[in-house]
Amino acid sequence: MIQVYLTKADFKECERTVAKTNGLHVTTSLYKTNIESLKIHNSKGYVEVLPYMGQIIWDLNFNNTCLKLHNIFDMPREANTIIDTYGCFAFHSGLLANGCPSPEDNHPMHGEFSVAKMDDVYLEITEDSIKVVSVYHYCKGFGFNYIAKPSVTLKKDETNIEIKMEVTNLTATKMPLQYMCHMNYAYFDDAIISSNISDSAFKLRTSIPSHVHPTEKWLAYNEKLKELEKEGKTLSILNNKEFYDPEIVFMADNLQDYEKHAVFEMTNKDNQTMFSEFSTLDFNSATRWIMHNADLKVAAFALPATCRPEGFKAAEKANTLIYLDTNETKVFTVKTGMR
């Protein structure tokens, strides 16, 4: 394996190749908003990462199909929270707190990490894969101290990527950890969602975050979904898009009770199948987020997480917070893309 360390000087407005191996190559560029972009290409497509901005995965494209949500952002933008630049395929929600904060919470939307400024970036290159690793040292006086290393790996001729998050607690006391791998897949009309996790595991979200503004039509549709839930079923065919505004959200808890390895799929009318796989020993919860309007079209069929994305206080109350001991490391892995 070869390691190649990058600096911000390697990112210019004109795209250029910075690394190449058998069937794979890496290009860098700089958006007009001064945000660095790195693409790993293979014969099937590419993954685009913002290596210095939370290692956000901005785009994922295989077999000439864009897999990320339809949105209003034509490029990434400087941001204090993820909603300031919500045009990405995936981001890391957490790590000290995750999800939509309740009125009792004091953390930003989806946590402190999602748009954090990374300290270092490097590539790990083998004969058949390229991985981009970002390093972030969070250190707060009278607070917590941790090192996080998110990474994305693309292999030769594959149509999927491996997303990892490695977190090490450097604080002299135990540290709370909440994490969600927030993958915003594109919406496809009449797509079918399936999983090896029982439909009965998914429960319609009953709380309404401050950013959701219910309509009478939406409330009536939610009542129909509740009746479906009583039958042990859930939304599995995307054929009612007029009801997916505002968002429809389902949550599944205690995934370990169903399978050790969770597999979620979404198949569109062109018979293209998107998937996400992960260990339920690491991710014991999953969220399904569906939304369709003129500005945003998304079918996040599986968002793996350590707990529900309802903020720190909710997780604390539900006893679903993870705690890392001093110098303890936790690694999360998701495989996702196209079959």
Short mmCIF file of C-alpha atoms in Angstrom, two decimals:
data_model
loop_
_atom_site.label_atom_id
_atom_site.label_comp_id
_atom_site.label_asym_id
_atom_site.label_seq_id
_atom_site.Cartn_x
_atom_site.Cartn_y
_atom_site.Cartn_z
CA MET A 1 0.00 0.00 0.00
CA ILE A 2 1.13 3.52 -0.84
CA GLN A 3 0.11 6.57 1.16
CA VAL A 4 -0.11 9.96 -0.55
CA TYR A 5 -0.57 13.02 1.67
CA LEU A 6 -2.44 15.98 0.19
CA THR A 7 -2.56 19.66 1.11
CA LYS A 8 -5.00 22.38 0.15
CA ALA A 9 -2.46 23.53 -2.44
CA ASP A 10 -3.31 20.34 -4.40
CA PHE A 11 -6.83 21.66 -5.08
CA LYS A 12 -7.16 24.22 -7.90
CA GLU A 13 -10.09 25.43 -10.01
CA CYS A 14 -8.82 23.38 -12.91
CA GLU A 15 -9.35 19.67 -12.32
CA ARG A 16 -6.17 17.60 -12.32
CA THR A 17 -5.10 14.03 -11.69
CA VAL A 18 -3.07 13.49 -8.52
CA ALA A 19 -2.89 9.67 -8.33
CA LYS A 20 -3.37 6.72 -10.62
CA THR A 21 -3.30 2.95 -10.36
CA ASN A 22 -4.61 0.01 -12.37
CA GLY A 23 -8.16 0.98 -13.40
CA LEU A 24 -8.48 3.79 -10.83
CA HIS A 25 -7.50 7.43 -10.64
CA VAL A 26 -8.01 10.46 -8.39
CA THR A 27 -8.72 14.01 -9.48
CA THR A 28 -8.86 17.19 -7.40
CA SER A 29 -10.54 20.52 -8.05
CA LEU A 30 -11.82 23.61 -6.25
CA TYR A 31 -15.37 24.94 -6.40
CA LYS A 32 -16.06 28.66 -6.86
CA THR A 33 -17.12 28.60 -3.21
CA ASN A 34 -13.49 27.66 -2.33
CA ILE A 35 -14.45 24.16 -1.19
CA GLU A 36 -12.08 21.37 -2.12
CA SER A 37 -13.37 18.41 -4.13
CA LEU A 38 -11.76 15.01 -4.65
CA LYS A 39 -13.07 12.36 -7.04
CA ILE A 40 -12.08 8.70 -7.16
CA HIS A 41 -12.86 7.24 -10.59
CA ASN A 42 -13.07 3.68 -11.87
CA SER A 43 -14.47 2.09 -15.04
CA LYS A 44 -18.05 2.22 -13.68
CA GLY A 45 -18.21 5.77 -12.36
CA TYR A 46 -16.95 7.87 -9.48
CA VAL A 47 -17.42 9.04 -5.93
CA GLU A 48 -16.90 12.72 -5.09
CA VAL A 49 -15.76 13.68 -1.59
CA LEU A 50 -15.27 17.04 0.14
CA PRO A 51 -12.15 15.95 2.01
CA TYR A 52 -11.75 19.06 4.18
CA MET A 53 -15.46 19.57 4.94
CA GLY A 54 -16.66 16.79 7.22
CA GLN A 55 -15.56 14.39 4.49
CA ILE A 56 -19.00 14.87 3.03
CA ILE A 57 -19.69 12.56 0.09
CA TRP A 58 -21.02 15.10 -2.37
CA ASP A 59 -21.86 12.80 -5.26
CA LEU A 60 -22.03 9.12 -6.20
CA ASN A 61 -22.45 8.09 -9.82
CA PHE A 62 -22.33 4.59 -11.31
CA ASN A 63 -23.41 3.33 -14.73
CA ASN A 64 -24.20 6.94 -15.71
CA THR A 65 -26.79 7.18 -12.93
CA CYS A 66 -26.58 9.91 -10.28
CA LEU A 67 -27.49 8.30 -6.96
CA LYS A 68 -27.82 11.41 -4.81
CA LEU A 69 -30.95 13.36 -3.93
CA HIS A 70 -32.43 16.05 -6.17
CA ASN A 71 -31.85 19.39 -4.43
CA ILE A 72 -31.39 23.14 -4.85
CA PHE A 73 -27.60 23.25 -4.34
CA ASP A 74 -25.59 23.41 -7.56
CA MET A 75 -22.37 23.22 -5.56
CA PRO A 76 -21.28 22.88 -1.92
CA ARG A 77 -21.30 26.08 0.11
CA GLU A 78 -19.62 27.33 3.25
CA ALA A 79 -21.71 26.13 6.16
CA ASN A 80 -22.13 26.26 9.91
CA THR A 81 -24.51 23.28 9.84
CA ILE A 82 -25.30 20.67 7.20
CA ILE A 83 -28.56 22.37 6.15
CA ASP A 84 -26.48 25.28 4.78
CA THR A 85 -25.12 22.93 2.09
CA TYR A 86 -27.75 20.18 1.86
CA GLY A 87 -26.98 18.86 -1.60
CA CYS A 88 -24.85 15.84 -0.81
CA PHE A 89 -25.15 12.10 -1.25
CA ALA A 90 -24.01 11.41 2.30
CA PHE A 91 -22.64 13.02 5.44
CA HIS A 92 -21.54 11.96 8.91
CA SER A 93 -24.11 12.95 11.53
CA GLY A 94 -22.73 13.17 15.07
CA LEU A 95 -20.46 12.53 16.84
CA LEU A 96 -21.19 13.89 20.31
CA ALA A 97 -24.82 14.42 19.35
CA ASN A 98 -26.89 13.40 16.35
CA GLY A 99 -30.13 14.26 14.60
CA CYS A 100 -32.67 17.02 15.02
CA PRO A 101 -32.22 18.79 18.36
CA SER A 102 -35.24 19.06 20.62
CA PRO A 103 -36.04 22.35 22.44
CA GLU A 104 -34.09 20.93 25.39
CA ASP A 105 -30.96 20.24 23.30
CA ASN A 106 -28.15 22.73 22.62
CA HIS A 107 -26.32 20.95 19.80
CA PRO A 108 -26.47 21.94 16.09
CA MET A 109 -28.63 20.07 13.59
CA HIS A 110 -27.00 16.66 12.99
CA GLY A 111 -24.15 17.37 15.36
CA GLU A 112 -20.79 19.12 15.42
CA PHE A 113 -19.05 16.87 12.90
CA SER A 114 -21.16 17.11 9.73
CA VAL A 115 -19.39 20.19 8.29
CA ALA A 116 -16.29 20.23 10.50
CA LYS A 117 -13.00 21.45 9.01
CA MET A 118 -10.70 18.46 8.61
CA ASP A 119 -7.06 18.76 9.65
CA ASP A 120 -5.35 16.31 7.28
CA VAL A 121 -6.15 14.35 4.13
CA TYR A 122 -4.34 11.41 2.58
CA LEU A 123 -4.84 8.59 0.07
CA GLU A 124 -4.20 4.88 0.59
CA ILE A 125 -3.55 3.19 -2.74
CA THR A 126 -3.40 -0.54 -3.48
CA GLU A 127 -3.45 -2.45 -6.76
CA ASP A 128 -7.26 -2.62 -6.82
CA SER A 129 -8.52 0.16 -4.52
CA ILE A 130 -8.11 3.78 -3.52
CA LYS A 131 -9.17 5.12 -0.15
CA VAL A 132 -9.37 8.77 0.89
CA VAL A 133 -8.93 9.39 4.62
CA SER A 134 -9.61 12.64 6.45
CA VAL A 135 -8.41 13.34 10.00
CA TYR A 136 -10.18 15.60 12.47
CA HIS A 137 -9.06 16.45 16.00
CA TYR A 138 -11.91 17.80 18.11
CA CYS A 139 -10.63 19.44 21.30
CA LYS A 140 -12.80 21.61 23.51
CA GLY A 141 -11.70 23.26 26.73
CA PHE A 142 -13.81 21.95 29.63
CA GLY A 143 -15.31 19.52 27.11
CA PHE A 144 -14.37 16.49 25.05
CA ASN A 145 -11.30 15.54 23.06
CA TYR A 146 -11.38 13.01 20.20
CA ILE A 147 -9.78 12.00 16.91
CA ALA A 148 -12.06 11.01 14.03
CA LYS A 149 -10.97 9.42 10.75
CA PRO A 150 -13.74 9.15 8.17
CA SER A 151 -12.83 7.37 4.94
CA VAL A 152 -14.26 6.32 1.58
CA THR A 153 -12.92 3.43 -0.50
CA LEU A 154 -13.61 2.64 -4.16
CA LYS A 155 -12.38 -0.58 -5.75
CA LYS A 156 -11.54 -1.33 -9.36
CA ASP A 157 -14.60 -2.07 -11.55
CA GLU A 158 -17.01 -1.96 -8.58
CA THR A 159 -20.29 -0.03 -8.39
CA ASN A 160 -20.23 0.45 -4.63
CA ILE A 161 -18.16 2.18 -1.99
CA GLU A 162 -17.15 1.48 1.60
CA ILE A 163 -17.79 4.29 4.07
CA LYS A 164 -15.98 4.15 7.41
CA MET A 165 -15.90 6.27 10.53
CA GLU A 166 -13.23 5.66 13.16
CA VAL A 167 -13.51 7.55 16.45
CA THR A 168 -11.03 7.53 19.36
CA ASN A 169 -11.81 9.18 22.69
CA LEU A 170 -8.79 11.11 24.00
CA THR A 171 -10.68 12.64 26.93
CA ALA A 172 -9.65 11.63 30.44
CA THR A 173 -13.26 10.60 31.07
CA LYS A 174 -15.77 8.54 29.10
CA MET A 175 -17.31 10.30 26.10
CA PRO A 176 -20.85 9.98 24.69
CA LEU A 177 -21.14 8.92 21.06
CA GLN A 178 -24.05 9.25 18.66
CA TYR A 179 -23.51 8.48 14.98
CA MET A 180 -25.56 8.16 11.81
CA CYS A 181 -24.28 7.50 8.30
CA HIS A 182 -26.75 9.80 6.54
CA MET A 183 -27.05 8.58 2.92
CA ASN A 184 -29.41 10.66 0.78
CA TYR A 185 -30.34 8.42 -2.14
CA ALA A 186 -32.19 9.72 -5.18
CA TYR A 187 -35.96 9.34 -5.43
CA PHE A 188 -37.21 6.99 -8.17
CA ASP A 189 -40.91 6.79 -9.07
CA ASP A 190 -42.45 3.40 -8.21
CA ALA A 191 -39.21 2.13 -6.67
CA ILE A 192 -39.55 -0.92 -4.43
CA ILE A 193 -37.82 -0.95 -1.03
CA SER A 194 -36.92 -4.26 0.61
CA SER A 195 -34.77 -5.58 3.44
CA ASN A 196 -33.87 -8.66 5.45
CA ILE A 197 -35.20 -6.70 8.45
CA SER A 198 -38.92 -7.28 9.06
CA ASP A 199 -41.28 -4.50 7.95
CA SER A 200 -42.80 -4.65 11.42
CA ALA A 201 -39.57 -3.19 12.82
CA PHE A 202 -40.28 0.18 11.19
CA LYS A 203 -42.45 2.61 13.12
CA LEU A 204 -43.77 5.88 11.78
CA ARG A 205 -42.20 8.88 13.51
CA THR A 206 -44.70 10.41 15.92
CA SER A 207 -42.70 13.47 16.99
CA ILE A 208 -42.75 16.45 14.61
CA PRO A 209 -39.46 18.42 14.40
CA SER A 210 -39.56 22.20 14.12
CA HIS A 211 -38.60 22.12 10.41
CA VAL A 212 -41.69 20.03 9.51
CA HIS A 213 -44.91 21.94 8.79
CA PRO A 214 -47.83 19.47 8.52
CA THR A 215 -50.70 19.88 6.06
CA GLU A 216 -54.16 18.31 6.34
CA LYS A 217 -53.39 16.00 3.40
CA TRP A 218 -50.14 14.92 5.01
CA LEU A 219 -51.77 14.26 8.38
CA ALA A 220 -54.48 12.15 6.71
CA TYR A 221 -51.85 10.10 4.86
CA ASN A 222 -49.97 9.53 8.11
CA GLU A 223 -53.14 8.04 9.59
CA LYS A 224 -53.26 5.56 6.70
CA LEU A 225 -49.61 4.63 7.36
CA LYS A 226 -50.45 4.03 11.02
CA GLU A 227 -53.17 1.59 9.97
CA LEU A 228 -50.66 -0.18 7.73
CA GLU A 229 -48.26 -0.35 10.66
CA LYS A 230 -50.86 -2.16 12.74
CA GLU A 231 -50.76 -4.93 10.11
CA GLY A 232 -46.98 -5.25 10.51
CA LYS A 233 -46.36 -3.50 7.19
CA THR A 234 -44.59 -0.31 6.13
CA LEU A 235 -44.18 1.97 3.12
CA SER A 236 -42.35 -0.16 0.54
CA ILE A 237 -43.42 1.20 -2.88
CA LEU A 238 -42.82 4.85 -3.77
CA ASN A 239 -46.08 5.45 -5.64
CA ASN A 240 -47.71 8.28 -3.67
CA LYS A 241 -45.27 11.16 -4.09
CA GLU A 242 -47.98 13.81 -3.66
CA PHE A 243 -48.14 12.75 0.01
CA TYR A 244 -44.38 12.87 0.68
CA ASP A 245 -44.30 16.62 1.39
CA PRO A 246 -43.45 17.29 4.15
CA GLU A 247 -41.19 14.34 4.85
CA ILE A 248 -42.28 10.83 5.78
CA VAL A 249 -39.99 9.22 8.36
CA PHE A 250 -39.89 5.70 9.76
CA MET A 251 -37.56 4.40 12.47
CA ALA A 252 -36.47 0.90 13.36
CA ASP A 253 -34.89 0.05 16.71
CA ASN A 254 -33.14 -3.03 18.13
CA LEU A 255 -31.99 -4.31 14.74
CA GLN A 256 -29.80 -6.88 16.50
CA ASP A 257 -33.00 -8.74 17.39
CA TYR A 258 -33.61 -9.39 13.67
CA GLU A 259 -30.26 -9.89 11.92
CA LYS A 260 -26.56 -9.55 12.65
CA HIS A 261 -25.98 -8.12 9.17
CA ALA A 262 -28.62 -5.78 7.76
CA VAL A 263 -29.22 -5.53 4.01
CA PHE A 264 -31.48 -2.85 2.53
CA GLU A 265 -32.30 -2.46 -1.17
CA MET A 266 -34.23 -0.12 -3.45
CA THR A 267 -35.00 -1.21 -7.03
CA ASN A 268 -36.25 1.25 -9.65
CA LYS A 269 -38.29 0.72 -12.83
CA ASP A 270 -35.08 0.33 -14.86
CA ASN A 271 -34.25 -2.68 -12.67
CA GLN A 272 -31.34 -0.87 -11.07
CA THR A 273 -30.88 -1.90 -7.45
CA MET A 274 -29.30 0.38 -4.86
CA PHE A 275 -28.23 -1.13 -1.56
CA SER A 276 -26.75 -0.49 1.87
CA GLU A 277 -25.28 -3.14 4.17
CA PHE A 278 -23.97 -2.87 7.73
CA SER A 279 -23.49 -4.73 10.98
CA THR A 280 -26.30 -4.34 13.49
CA LEU A 281 -23.74 -4.82 16.26
CA ASP A 282 -22.48 -1.35 15.32
CA PHE A 283 -25.72 0.18 14.04
CA ASN A 284 -28.69 -0.94 16.12
CA SER A 285 -31.10 1.58 14.56
CA ALA A 286 -32.15 2.61 11.07
CA THR A 287 -34.24 5.47 9.71
CA ARG A 288 -36.13 5.69 6.43
CA TRP A 289 -36.63 9.24 5.10
CA ILE A 290 -38.83 9.96 2.08
CA MET A 291 -39.57 13.41 0.68
CA HIS A 292 -40.75 14.73 -2.70
CA ASN A 293 -41.36 18.33 -3.73
CA ALA A 294 -40.03 20.79 -6.30
CA ASP A 295 -36.89 21.55 -4.30
CA LEU A 296 -36.02 18.20 -2.77
CA LYS A 297 -36.58 14.62 -3.90
CA VAL A 298 -35.02 11.95 -1.71
CA ALA A 299 -35.52 8.27 -0.88
CA ALA A 300 -33.12 7.59 1.97
CA PHE A 301 -34.24 3.98 2.30
CA ALA A 302 -31.81 3.13 5.12
CA LEU A 303 -29.89 5.49 7.38
CA PRO A 304 -27.90 3.30 9.81
CA ALA A 305 -27.31 4.79 13.24
CA THR A 306 -26.46 4.02 16.83
CA CYS A 307 -29.83 5.45 17.92
CA ARG A 308 -32.79 7.44 16.68
CA PRO A 309 -31.99 10.86 15.11
CA GLU A 310 -34.07 12.82 17.59
CA GLY A 311 -31.28 14.61 19.43
CA PHE A 312 -29.06 14.01 22.45
CA LYS A 313 -31.68 14.30 25.17
CA ALA A 314 -33.98 11.78 23.48
CA ALA A 315 -31.15 9.25 23.18
CA GLU A 316 -30.14 9.83 26.77
CA LYS A 317 -33.73 9.26 27.90
CA ALA A 318 -34.03 6.11 25.76
CA ASN A 319 -30.71 4.81 27.11
CA THR A 320 -29.29 4.43 23.60
CA LEU A 321 -26.19 6.58 24.00
CA ILE A 322 -22.88 4.83 23.41
CA TYR A 323 -19.96 5.77 25.66
CA LEU A 324 -16.28 5.41 24.77
CA ASP A 325 -13.74 4.94 27.54
CA THR A 326 -10.49 6.90 27.49
CA ASN A 327 -8.37 5.84 24.47
CA GLU A 328 -11.13 3.51 23.26
CA THR A 329 -11.72 3.36 19.49
CA LYS A 330 -14.96 2.55 17.70
CA VAL A 331 -15.17 1.81 13.96
CA PHE A 332 -18.35 1.93 11.87
CA THR A 333 -18.55 0.48 8.34
CA VAL A 334 -21.21 0.78 5.63
CA LYS A 335 -21.10 -0.72 2.15
CA THR A 336 -23.39 1.04 -0.29
CA GLY A 337 -23.99 1.68 -3.97
CA MET A 338 -25.47 -0.25 -6.88
CA ARG A 339 -25.77 -4.00 -7.41
#
